[in-house]
mmCIF file of C-alpha atoms and ligand atoms in Angstrom:
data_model
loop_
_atom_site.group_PDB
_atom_site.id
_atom_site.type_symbol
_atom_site.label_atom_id
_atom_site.label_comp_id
_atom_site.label_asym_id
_atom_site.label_seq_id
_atom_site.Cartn_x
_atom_site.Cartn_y
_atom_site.Cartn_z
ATOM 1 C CA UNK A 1196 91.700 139.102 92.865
ATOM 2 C CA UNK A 1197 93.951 136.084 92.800
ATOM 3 C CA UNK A 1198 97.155 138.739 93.891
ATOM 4 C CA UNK A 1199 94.944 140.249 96.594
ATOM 5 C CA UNK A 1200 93.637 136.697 98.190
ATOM 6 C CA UNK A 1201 97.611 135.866 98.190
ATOM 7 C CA UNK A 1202 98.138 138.979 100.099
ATOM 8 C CA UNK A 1203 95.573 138.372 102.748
ATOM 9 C CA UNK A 1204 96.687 134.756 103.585
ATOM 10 C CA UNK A 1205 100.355 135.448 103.890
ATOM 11 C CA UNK A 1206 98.837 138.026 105.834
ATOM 12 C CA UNK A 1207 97.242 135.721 107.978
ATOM 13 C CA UNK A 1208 100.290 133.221 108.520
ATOM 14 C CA UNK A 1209 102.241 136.389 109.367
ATOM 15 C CA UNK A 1210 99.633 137.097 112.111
ATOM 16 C CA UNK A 1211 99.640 133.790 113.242
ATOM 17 C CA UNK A 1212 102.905 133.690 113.779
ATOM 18 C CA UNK A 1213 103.480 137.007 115.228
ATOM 19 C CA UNK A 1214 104.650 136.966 118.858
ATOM 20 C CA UNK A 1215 104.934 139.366 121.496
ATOM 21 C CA UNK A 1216 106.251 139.382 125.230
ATOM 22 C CA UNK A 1217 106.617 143.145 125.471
ATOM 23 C CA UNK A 1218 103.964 145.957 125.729
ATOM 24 C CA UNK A 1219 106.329 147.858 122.887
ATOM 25 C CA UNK A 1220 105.955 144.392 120.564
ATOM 26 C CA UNK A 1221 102.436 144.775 121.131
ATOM 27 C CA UNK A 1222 101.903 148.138 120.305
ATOM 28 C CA UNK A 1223 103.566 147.017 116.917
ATOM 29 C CA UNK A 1224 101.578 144.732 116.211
ATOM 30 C CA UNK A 1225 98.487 147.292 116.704
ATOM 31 C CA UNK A 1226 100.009 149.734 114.221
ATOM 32 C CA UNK A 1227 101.131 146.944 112.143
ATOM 33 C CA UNK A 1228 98.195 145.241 111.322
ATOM 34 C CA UNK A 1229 94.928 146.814 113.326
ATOM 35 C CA UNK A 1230 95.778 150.520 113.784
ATOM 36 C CA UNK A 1231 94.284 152.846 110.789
ATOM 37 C CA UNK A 1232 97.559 153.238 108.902
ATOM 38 C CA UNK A 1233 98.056 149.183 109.309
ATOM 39 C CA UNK A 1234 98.354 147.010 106.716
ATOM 40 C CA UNK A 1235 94.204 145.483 106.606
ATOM 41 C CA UNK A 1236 93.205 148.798 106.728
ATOM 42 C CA UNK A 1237 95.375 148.976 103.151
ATOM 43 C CA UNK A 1238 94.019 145.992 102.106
ATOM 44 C CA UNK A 1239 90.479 147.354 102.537
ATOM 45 C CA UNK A 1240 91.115 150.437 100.306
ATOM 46 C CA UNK A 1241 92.012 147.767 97.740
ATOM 47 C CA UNK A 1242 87.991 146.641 97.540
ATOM 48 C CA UNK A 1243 87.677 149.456 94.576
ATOM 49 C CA UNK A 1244 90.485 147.500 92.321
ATOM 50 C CA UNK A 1245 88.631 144.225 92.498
ATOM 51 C CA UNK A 1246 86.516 143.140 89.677
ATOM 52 C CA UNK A 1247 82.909 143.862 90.878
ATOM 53 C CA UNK A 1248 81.707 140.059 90.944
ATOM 54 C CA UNK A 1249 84.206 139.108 93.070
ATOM 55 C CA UNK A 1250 84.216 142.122 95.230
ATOM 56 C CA UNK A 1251 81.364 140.642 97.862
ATOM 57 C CA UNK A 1252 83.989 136.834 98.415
ATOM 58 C CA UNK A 1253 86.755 139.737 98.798
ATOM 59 C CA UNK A 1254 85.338 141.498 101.148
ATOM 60 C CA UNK A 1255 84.073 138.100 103.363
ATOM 61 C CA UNK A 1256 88.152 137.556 103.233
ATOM 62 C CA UNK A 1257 89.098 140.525 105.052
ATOM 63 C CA UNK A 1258 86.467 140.665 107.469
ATOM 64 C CA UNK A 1259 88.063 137.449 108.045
ATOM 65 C CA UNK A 1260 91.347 138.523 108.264
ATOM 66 C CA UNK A 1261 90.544 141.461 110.616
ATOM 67 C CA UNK A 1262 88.670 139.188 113.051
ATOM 68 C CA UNK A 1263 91.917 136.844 113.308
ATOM 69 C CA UNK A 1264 94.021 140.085 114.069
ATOM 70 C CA UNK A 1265 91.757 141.436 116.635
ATOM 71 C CA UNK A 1266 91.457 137.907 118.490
ATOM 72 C CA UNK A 1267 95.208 137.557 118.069
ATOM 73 C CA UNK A 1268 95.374 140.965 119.893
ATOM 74 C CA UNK A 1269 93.192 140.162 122.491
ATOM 75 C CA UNK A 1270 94.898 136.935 123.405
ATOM 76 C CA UNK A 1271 98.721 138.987 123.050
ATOM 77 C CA UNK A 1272 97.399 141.543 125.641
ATOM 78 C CA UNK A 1273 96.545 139.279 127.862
ATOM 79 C CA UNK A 1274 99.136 137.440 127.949
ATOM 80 C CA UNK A 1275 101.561 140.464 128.241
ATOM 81 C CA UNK A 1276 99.171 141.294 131.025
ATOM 82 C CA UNK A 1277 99.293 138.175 133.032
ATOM 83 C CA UNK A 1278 103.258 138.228 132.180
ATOM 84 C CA UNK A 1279 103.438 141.557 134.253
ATOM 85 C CA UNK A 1280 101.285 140.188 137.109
ATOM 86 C CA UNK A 1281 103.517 137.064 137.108
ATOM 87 C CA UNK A 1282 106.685 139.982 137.332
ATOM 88 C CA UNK A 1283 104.843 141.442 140.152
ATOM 89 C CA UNK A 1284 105.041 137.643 142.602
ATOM 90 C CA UNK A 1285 101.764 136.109 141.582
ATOM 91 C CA UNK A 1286 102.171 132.776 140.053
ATOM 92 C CA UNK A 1287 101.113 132.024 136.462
ATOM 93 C CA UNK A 1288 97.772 131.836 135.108
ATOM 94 C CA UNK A 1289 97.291 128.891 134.336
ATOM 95 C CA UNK A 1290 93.606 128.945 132.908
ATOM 96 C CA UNK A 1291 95.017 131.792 129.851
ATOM 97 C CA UNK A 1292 94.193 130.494 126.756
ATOM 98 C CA UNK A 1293 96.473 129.010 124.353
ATOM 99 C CA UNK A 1294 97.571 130.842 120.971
ATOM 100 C CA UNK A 1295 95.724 129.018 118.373
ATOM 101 C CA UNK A 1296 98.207 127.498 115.481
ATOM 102 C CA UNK A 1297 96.753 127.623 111.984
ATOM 103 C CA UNK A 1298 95.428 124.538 110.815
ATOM 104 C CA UNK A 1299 95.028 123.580 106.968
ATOM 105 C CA UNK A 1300 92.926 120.559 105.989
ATOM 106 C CA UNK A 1301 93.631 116.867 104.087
ATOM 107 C CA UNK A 1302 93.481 117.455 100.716
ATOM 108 C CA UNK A 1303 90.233 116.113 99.161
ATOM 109 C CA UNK A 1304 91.954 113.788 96.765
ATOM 110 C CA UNK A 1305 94.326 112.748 99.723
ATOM 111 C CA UNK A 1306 91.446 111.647 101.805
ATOM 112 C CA UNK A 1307 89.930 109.728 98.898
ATOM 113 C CA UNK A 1308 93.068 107.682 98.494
ATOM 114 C CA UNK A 1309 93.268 107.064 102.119
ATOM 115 C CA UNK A 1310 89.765 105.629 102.218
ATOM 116 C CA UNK A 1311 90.671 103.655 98.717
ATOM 117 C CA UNK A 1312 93.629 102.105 100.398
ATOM 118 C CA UNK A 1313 91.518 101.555 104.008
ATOM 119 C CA UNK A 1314 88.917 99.537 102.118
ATOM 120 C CA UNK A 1315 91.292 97.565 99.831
ATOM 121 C CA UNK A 1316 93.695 96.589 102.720
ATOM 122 C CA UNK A 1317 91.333 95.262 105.133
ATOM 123 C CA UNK A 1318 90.625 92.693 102.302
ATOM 124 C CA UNK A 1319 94.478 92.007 101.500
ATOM 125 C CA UNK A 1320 95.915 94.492 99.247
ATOM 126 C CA UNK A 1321 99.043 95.691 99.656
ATOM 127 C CA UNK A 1322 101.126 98.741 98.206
ATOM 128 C CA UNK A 1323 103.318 98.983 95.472
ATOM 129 C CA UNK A 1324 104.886 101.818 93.438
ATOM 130 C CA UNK A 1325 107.173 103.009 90.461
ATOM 131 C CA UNK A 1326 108.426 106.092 88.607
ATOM 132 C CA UNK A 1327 106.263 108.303 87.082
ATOM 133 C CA UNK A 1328 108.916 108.257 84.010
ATOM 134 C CA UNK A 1329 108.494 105.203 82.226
ATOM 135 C CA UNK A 1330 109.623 103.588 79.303
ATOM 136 C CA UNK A 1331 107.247 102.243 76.115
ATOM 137 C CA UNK A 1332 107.713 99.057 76.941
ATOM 138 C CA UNK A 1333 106.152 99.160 80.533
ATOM 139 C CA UNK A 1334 103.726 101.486 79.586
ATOM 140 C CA UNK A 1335 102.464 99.983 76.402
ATOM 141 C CA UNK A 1336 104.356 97.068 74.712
ATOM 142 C CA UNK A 1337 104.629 94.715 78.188
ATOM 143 C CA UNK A 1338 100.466 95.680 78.174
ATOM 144 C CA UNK A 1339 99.887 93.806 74.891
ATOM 145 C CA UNK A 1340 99.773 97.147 73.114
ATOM 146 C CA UNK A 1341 101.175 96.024 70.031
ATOM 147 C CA UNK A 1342 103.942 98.332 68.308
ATOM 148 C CA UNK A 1343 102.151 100.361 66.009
ATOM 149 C CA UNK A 1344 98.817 99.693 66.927
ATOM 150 C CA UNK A 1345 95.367 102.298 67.138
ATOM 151 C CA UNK A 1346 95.202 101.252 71.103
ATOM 152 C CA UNK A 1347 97.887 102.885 71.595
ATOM 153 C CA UNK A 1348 96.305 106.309 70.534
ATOM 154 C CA UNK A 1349 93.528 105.672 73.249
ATOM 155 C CA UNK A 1350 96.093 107.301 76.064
ATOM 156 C CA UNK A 1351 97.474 110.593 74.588
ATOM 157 C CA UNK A 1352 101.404 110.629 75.448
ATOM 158 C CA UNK A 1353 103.985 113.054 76.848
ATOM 159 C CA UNK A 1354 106.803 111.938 75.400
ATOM 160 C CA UNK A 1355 109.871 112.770 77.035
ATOM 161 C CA UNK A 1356 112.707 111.205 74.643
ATOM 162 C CA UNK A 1357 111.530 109.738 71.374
ATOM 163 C CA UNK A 1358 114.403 107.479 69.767
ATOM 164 C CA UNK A 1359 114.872 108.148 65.839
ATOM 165 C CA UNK A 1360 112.835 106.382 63.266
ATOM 166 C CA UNK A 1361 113.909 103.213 62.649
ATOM 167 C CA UNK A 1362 114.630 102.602 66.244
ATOM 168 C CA UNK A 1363 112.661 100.199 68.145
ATOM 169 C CA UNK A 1364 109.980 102.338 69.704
ATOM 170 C CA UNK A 1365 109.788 100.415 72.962
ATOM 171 C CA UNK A 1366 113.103 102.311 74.314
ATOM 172 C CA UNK A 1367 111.277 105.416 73.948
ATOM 173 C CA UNK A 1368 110.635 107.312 77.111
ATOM 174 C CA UNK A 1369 107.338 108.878 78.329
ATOM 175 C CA UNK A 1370 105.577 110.187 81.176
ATOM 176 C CA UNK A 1371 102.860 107.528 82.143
ATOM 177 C CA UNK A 1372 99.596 107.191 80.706
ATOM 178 C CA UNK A 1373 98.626 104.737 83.439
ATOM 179 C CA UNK A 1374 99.502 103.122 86.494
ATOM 180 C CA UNK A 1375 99.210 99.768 84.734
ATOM 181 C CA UNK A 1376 103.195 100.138 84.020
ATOM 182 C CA UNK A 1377 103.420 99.515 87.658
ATOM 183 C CA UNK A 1378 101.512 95.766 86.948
ATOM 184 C CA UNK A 1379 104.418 95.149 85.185
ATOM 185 C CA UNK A 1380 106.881 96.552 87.449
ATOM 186 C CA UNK A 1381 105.425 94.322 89.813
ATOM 187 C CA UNK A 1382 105.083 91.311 88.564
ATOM 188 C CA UNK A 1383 108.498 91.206 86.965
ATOM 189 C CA UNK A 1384 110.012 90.964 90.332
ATOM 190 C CA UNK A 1385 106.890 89.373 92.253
ATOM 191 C CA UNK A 1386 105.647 85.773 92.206
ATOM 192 C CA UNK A 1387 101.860 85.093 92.851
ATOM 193 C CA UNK A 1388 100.398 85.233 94.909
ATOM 194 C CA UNK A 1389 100.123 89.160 94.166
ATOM 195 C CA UNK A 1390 97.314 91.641 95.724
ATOM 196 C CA UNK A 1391 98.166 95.092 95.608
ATOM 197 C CA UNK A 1392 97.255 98.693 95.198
ATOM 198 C CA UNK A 1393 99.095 100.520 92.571
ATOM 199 C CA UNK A 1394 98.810 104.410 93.556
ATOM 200 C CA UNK A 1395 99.927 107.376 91.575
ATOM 201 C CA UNK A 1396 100.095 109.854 89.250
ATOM 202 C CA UNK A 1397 99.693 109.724 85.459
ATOM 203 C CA UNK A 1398 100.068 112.578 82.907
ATOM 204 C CA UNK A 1399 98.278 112.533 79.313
ATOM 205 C CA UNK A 1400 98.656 114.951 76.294
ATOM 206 C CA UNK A 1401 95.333 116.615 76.543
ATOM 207 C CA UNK A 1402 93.645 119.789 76.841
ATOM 208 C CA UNK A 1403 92.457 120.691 80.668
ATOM 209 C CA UNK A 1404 89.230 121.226 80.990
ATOM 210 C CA UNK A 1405 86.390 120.758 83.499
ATOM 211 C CA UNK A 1406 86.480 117.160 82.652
ATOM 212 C CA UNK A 1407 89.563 116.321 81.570
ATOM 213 C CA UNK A 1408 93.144 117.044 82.481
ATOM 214 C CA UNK A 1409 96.573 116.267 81.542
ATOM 215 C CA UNK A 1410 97.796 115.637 85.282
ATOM 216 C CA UNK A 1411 95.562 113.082 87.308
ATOM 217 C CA UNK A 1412 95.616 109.746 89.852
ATOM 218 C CA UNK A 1413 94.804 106.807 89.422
ATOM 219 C CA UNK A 1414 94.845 103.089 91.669
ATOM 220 C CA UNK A 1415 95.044 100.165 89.983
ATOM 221 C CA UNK A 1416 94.603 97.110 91.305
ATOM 222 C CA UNK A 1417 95.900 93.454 90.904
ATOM 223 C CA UNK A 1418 95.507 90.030 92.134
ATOM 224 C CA UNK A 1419 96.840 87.106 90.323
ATOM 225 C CA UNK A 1420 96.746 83.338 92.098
ATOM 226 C CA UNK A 1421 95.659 80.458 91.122
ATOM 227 C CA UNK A 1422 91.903 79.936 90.227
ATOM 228 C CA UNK A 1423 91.020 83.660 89.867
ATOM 229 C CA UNK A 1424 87.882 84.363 88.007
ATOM 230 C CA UNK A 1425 85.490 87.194 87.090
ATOM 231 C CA UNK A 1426 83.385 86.514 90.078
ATOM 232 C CA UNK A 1427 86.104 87.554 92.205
ATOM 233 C CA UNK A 1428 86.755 90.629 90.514
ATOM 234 C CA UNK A 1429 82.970 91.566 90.497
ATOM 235 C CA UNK A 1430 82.701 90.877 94.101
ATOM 236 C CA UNK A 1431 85.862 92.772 94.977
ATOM 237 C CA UNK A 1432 84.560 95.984 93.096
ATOM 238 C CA UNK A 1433 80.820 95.483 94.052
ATOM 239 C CA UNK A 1434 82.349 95.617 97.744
ATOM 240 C CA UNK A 1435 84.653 98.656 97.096
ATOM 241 C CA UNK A 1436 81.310 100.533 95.659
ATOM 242 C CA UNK A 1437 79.362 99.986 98.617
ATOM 243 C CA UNK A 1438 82.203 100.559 101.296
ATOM 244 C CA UNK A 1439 83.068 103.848 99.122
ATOM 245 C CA UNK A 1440 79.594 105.704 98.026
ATOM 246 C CA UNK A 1441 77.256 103.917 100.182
ATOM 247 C CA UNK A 1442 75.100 100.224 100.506
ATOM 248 C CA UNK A 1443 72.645 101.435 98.261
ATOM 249 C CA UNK A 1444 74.539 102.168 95.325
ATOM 250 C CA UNK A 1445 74.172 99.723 92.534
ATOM 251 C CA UNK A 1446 77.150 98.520 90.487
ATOM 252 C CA UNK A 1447 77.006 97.285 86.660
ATOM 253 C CA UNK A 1448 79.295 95.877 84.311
ATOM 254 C CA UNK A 1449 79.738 96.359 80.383
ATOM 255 C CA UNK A 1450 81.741 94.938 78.218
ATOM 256 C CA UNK A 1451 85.022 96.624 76.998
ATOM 257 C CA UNK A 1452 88.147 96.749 75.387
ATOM 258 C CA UNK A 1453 91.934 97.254 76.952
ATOM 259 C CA UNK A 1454 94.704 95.228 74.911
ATOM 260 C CA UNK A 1455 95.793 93.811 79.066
ATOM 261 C CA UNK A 1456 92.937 92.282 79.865
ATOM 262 C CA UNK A 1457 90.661 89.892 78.312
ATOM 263 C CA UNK A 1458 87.755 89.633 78.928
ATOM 264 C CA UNK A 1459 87.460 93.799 79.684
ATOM 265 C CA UNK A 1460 84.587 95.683 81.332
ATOM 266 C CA UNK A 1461 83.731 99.107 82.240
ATOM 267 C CA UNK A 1462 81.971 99.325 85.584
ATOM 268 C CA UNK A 1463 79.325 101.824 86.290
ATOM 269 C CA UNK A 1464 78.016 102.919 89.686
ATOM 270 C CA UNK A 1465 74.759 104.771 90.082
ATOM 271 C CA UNK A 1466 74.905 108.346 90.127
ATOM 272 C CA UNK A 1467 75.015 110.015 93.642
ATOM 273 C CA UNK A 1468 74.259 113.330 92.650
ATOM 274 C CA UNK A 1469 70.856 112.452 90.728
ATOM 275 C CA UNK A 1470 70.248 108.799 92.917
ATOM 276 C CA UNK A 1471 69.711 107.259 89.596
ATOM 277 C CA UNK A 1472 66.794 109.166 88.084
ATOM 278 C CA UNK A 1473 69.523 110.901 85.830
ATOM 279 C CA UNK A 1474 70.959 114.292 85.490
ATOM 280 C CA UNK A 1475 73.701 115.966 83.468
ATOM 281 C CA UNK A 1476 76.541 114.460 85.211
ATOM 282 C CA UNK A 1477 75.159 111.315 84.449
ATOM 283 C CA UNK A 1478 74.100 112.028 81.060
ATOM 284 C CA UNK A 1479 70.661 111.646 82.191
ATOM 285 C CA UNK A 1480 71.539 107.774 82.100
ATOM 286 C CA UNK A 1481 71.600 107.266 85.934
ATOM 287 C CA UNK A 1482 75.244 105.648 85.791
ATOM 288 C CA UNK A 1483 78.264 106.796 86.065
ATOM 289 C CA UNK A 1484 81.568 105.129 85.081
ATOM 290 C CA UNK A 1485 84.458 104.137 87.839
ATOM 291 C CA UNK A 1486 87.063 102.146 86.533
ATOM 292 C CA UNK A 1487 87.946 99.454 84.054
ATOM 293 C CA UNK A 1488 88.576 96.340 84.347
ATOM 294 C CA UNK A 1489 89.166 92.836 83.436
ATOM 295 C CA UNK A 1490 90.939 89.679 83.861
ATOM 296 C CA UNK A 1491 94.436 89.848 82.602
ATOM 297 C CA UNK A 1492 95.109 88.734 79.719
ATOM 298 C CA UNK A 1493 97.517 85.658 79.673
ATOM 299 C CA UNK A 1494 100.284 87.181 77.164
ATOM 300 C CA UNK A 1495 100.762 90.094 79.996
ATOM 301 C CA UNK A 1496 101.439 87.543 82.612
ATOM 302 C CA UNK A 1497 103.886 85.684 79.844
ATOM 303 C CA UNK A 1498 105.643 88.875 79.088
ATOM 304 C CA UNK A 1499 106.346 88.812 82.929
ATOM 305 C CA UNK A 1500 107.470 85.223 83.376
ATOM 306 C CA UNK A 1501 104.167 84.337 85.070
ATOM 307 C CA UNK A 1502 103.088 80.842 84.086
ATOM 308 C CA UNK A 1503 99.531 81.580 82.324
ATOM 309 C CA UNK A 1504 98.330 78.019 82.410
ATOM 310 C CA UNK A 1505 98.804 77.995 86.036
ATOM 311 C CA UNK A 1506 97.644 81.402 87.003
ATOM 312 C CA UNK A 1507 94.689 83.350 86.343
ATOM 313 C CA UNK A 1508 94.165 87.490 87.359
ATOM 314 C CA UNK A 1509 92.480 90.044 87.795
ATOM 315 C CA UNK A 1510 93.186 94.023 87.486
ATOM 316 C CA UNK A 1511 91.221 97.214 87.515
ATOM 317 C CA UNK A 1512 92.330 100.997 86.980
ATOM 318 C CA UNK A 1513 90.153 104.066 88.214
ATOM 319 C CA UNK A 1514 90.568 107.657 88.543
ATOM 320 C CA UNK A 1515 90.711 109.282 92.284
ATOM 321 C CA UNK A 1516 89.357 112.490 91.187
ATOM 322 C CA UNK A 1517 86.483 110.471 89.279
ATOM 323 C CA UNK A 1518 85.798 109.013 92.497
ATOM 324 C CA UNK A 1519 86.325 112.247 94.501
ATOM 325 C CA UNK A 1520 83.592 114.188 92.066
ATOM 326 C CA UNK A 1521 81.515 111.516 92.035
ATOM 327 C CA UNK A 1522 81.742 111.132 96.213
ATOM 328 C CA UNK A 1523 81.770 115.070 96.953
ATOM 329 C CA UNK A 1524 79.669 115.907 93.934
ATOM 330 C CA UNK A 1525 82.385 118.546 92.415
ATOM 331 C CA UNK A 1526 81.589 119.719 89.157
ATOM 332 C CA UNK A 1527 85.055 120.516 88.001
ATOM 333 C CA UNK A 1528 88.058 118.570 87.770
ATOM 334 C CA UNK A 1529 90.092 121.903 87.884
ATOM 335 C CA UNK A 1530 89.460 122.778 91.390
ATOM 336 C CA UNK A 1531 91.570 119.953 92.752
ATOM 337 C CA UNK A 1532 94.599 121.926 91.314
ATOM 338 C CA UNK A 1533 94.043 125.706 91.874
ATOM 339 C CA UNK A 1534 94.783 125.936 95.361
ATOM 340 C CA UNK A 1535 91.530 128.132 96.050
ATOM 341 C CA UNK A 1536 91.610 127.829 100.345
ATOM 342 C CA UNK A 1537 87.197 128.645 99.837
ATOM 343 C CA UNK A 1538 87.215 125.204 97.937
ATOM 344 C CA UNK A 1539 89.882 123.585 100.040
ATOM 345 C CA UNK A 1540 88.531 124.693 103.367
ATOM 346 C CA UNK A 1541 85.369 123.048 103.074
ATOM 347 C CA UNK A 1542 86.982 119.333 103.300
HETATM 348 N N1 DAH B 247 94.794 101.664 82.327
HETATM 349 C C1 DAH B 247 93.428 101.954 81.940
HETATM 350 C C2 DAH B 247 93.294 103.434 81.617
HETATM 351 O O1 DAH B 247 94.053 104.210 82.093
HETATM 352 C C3 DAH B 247 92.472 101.607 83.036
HETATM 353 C C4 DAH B 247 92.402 100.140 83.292
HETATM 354 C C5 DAH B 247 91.502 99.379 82.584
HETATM 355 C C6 DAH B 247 93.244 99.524 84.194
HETATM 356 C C7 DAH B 247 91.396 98.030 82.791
HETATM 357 C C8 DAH B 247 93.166 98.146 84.400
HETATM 358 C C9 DAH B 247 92.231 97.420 83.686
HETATM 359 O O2 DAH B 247 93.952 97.492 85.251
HETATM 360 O O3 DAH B 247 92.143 96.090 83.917
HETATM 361 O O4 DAH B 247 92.428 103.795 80.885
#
């Protein structure tokens, strides 16, 4: 069905972009597309090869297709029409209505990101990026993951050049786990006062599933001044929560682990699909988890020449298709990746 869906939207860009100033281009266009021997009549005959469950979304698609060709032939005809009126001294028409250009829509993880970045810049945060190809020792060591250590097992890795044994391991090169290399990106070449957005893209060695895949995005976030505590982080994300899912939703806190920050939290926002009462997205527990968090943990700032005595931080890392399913209430992660125009078109 996949090769057939293909098929009918080139077929509609084709249309779309089909134009015709002569009767004779016209009349193509009819046999083309519209006429009996045309190309959706073709299409139509193809109904029998589709698997029968899908036949009924296959058939919506064409009856889609066909009603684009016919309006697109309407509006060429009259056009041609008016054109030969114009040719005969009257001036042009101009009440004829326009040819329609095909318009996609903003990818669903694209608008979450914009709204992420809306609500985080109207309180101060700026932007700041790095490569997606990192090495260990942005990605790990610089995080207080010591070398060798089980932490470091938490984040399965795509390793893209291991050095031999023997070697230190901090040269070796990986995709990242984690936009928290981009922390230390940042504050290796940035003095405090720092508040910014880290957006991007992080890959982990895992198999893709409907929650879990090994391509995803993530924003972290960082502020690191003097006298920043834990109530500024908890206000910060109790803020985001509310901006993002709504001024009911409820935001709690539990303690975690991440070697970069000390102390660490998980936070936990209500569930939007089940308002709390719980459900199976929320494990029938009523919460569902956003980001972590914590304040960073002074041997990070060290390792990037950031006086610890005299400055304090915070940072947090969430997912933006966590967010997205959570906002949209999308069951499955792989959606965001298939390309399917039903799913797409409905943002
Ligand atoms: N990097 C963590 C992960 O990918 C998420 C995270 C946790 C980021 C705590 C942070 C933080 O900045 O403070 O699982």
């Amino acid at each position: 069905m996949q090769e057939q869906l293909s098929q009918v939207n080139q077929m509609i860009a084709e249309i779309q972009d089909f134009q015709a100033d002569t009767k004779d281009k016209l009349e193509l266009f009819k046999s083309n597309y519209i006429g009996k021997k045309g190309a959706i009549t073709a299409l139509f005959d193809q109904i029998k090869e589709v698997a029968p469950e899908s036949r009924k979304a296959f058939g919506m698609e064409l009856n889609r297709l066909k009603e684009i060709a016919q309006e697109k032939f309407k509006i060429l005809s009259e056009i041609i029409e008016a054109k030969n009126e114009a040719g005969s001294s009257k001036p042009t028409d101009l009440t004829l209505p326009f040819i329609p250009n095909a318009l996609g829509s903003i990818h669903p993880l694209v608008q979450t990101r914009a709204r992420i970045v809306e609500i985080f810049e109207r309180i101060g945060f700026t932007q700041s990026e790095a490569t997606e190809i990192e090495d260990d020792y942005h990605n790990f060591t610089a995080l207080n993951f010591p070398p060798n250590h089980p932490a470091r097992e938490m984040q399965d890795t795509f390793f893209i050049e291991k050095k031999q044994a023997g070697n230190d391991e901090q040269s070796d090169i990986l995709l990242r786990t984690h936009t928290s290399s981009v922390q230390i990106r940042l504050m290796q070449k940035q003095k405090p006062p720092i508040r910014s957005l880290m957006i991007g893209r992080v890959y982990r060695n895992e198999a893709i599933s409907a929650r879990a895949h090994c391509l995803f995005h993530q924003v972290e976030g960082l502020y690191v001044d003097e006298k920043v505590g834990f109530a500024d982080l908890k206000q910060t994300l109790y803020h985001f929560a509310k901006e993002m899912f709504g001024k009911d939703t409820k935001v709690r806190y539990r303690p975690s682990y991440f070697p970069f920050t000390e102390p660490s939290a998980e936070i936990d926002v209500t569930c939007l699909i089940c308002k709390g009462k719980g459900c199976n997205v929320c494990k029938y527990s009523g919460w569902v988890e956003i980001a972590g968090s914590g304040m960073v943990h002074p041997n990070v700032l060290e390792n990037c020449g950031i006086d610890s005595e005299k400055y304090t931080g915070f940072a947090f890392g969430m997912g933006i298709e966590r967010v997205t399913m959570l906002k949209y209430q999308i069951k499955d992660l792989r959606l965001f990746t298939e390309n399917d125009v039903r799913f797409l078109r409905q943002f």
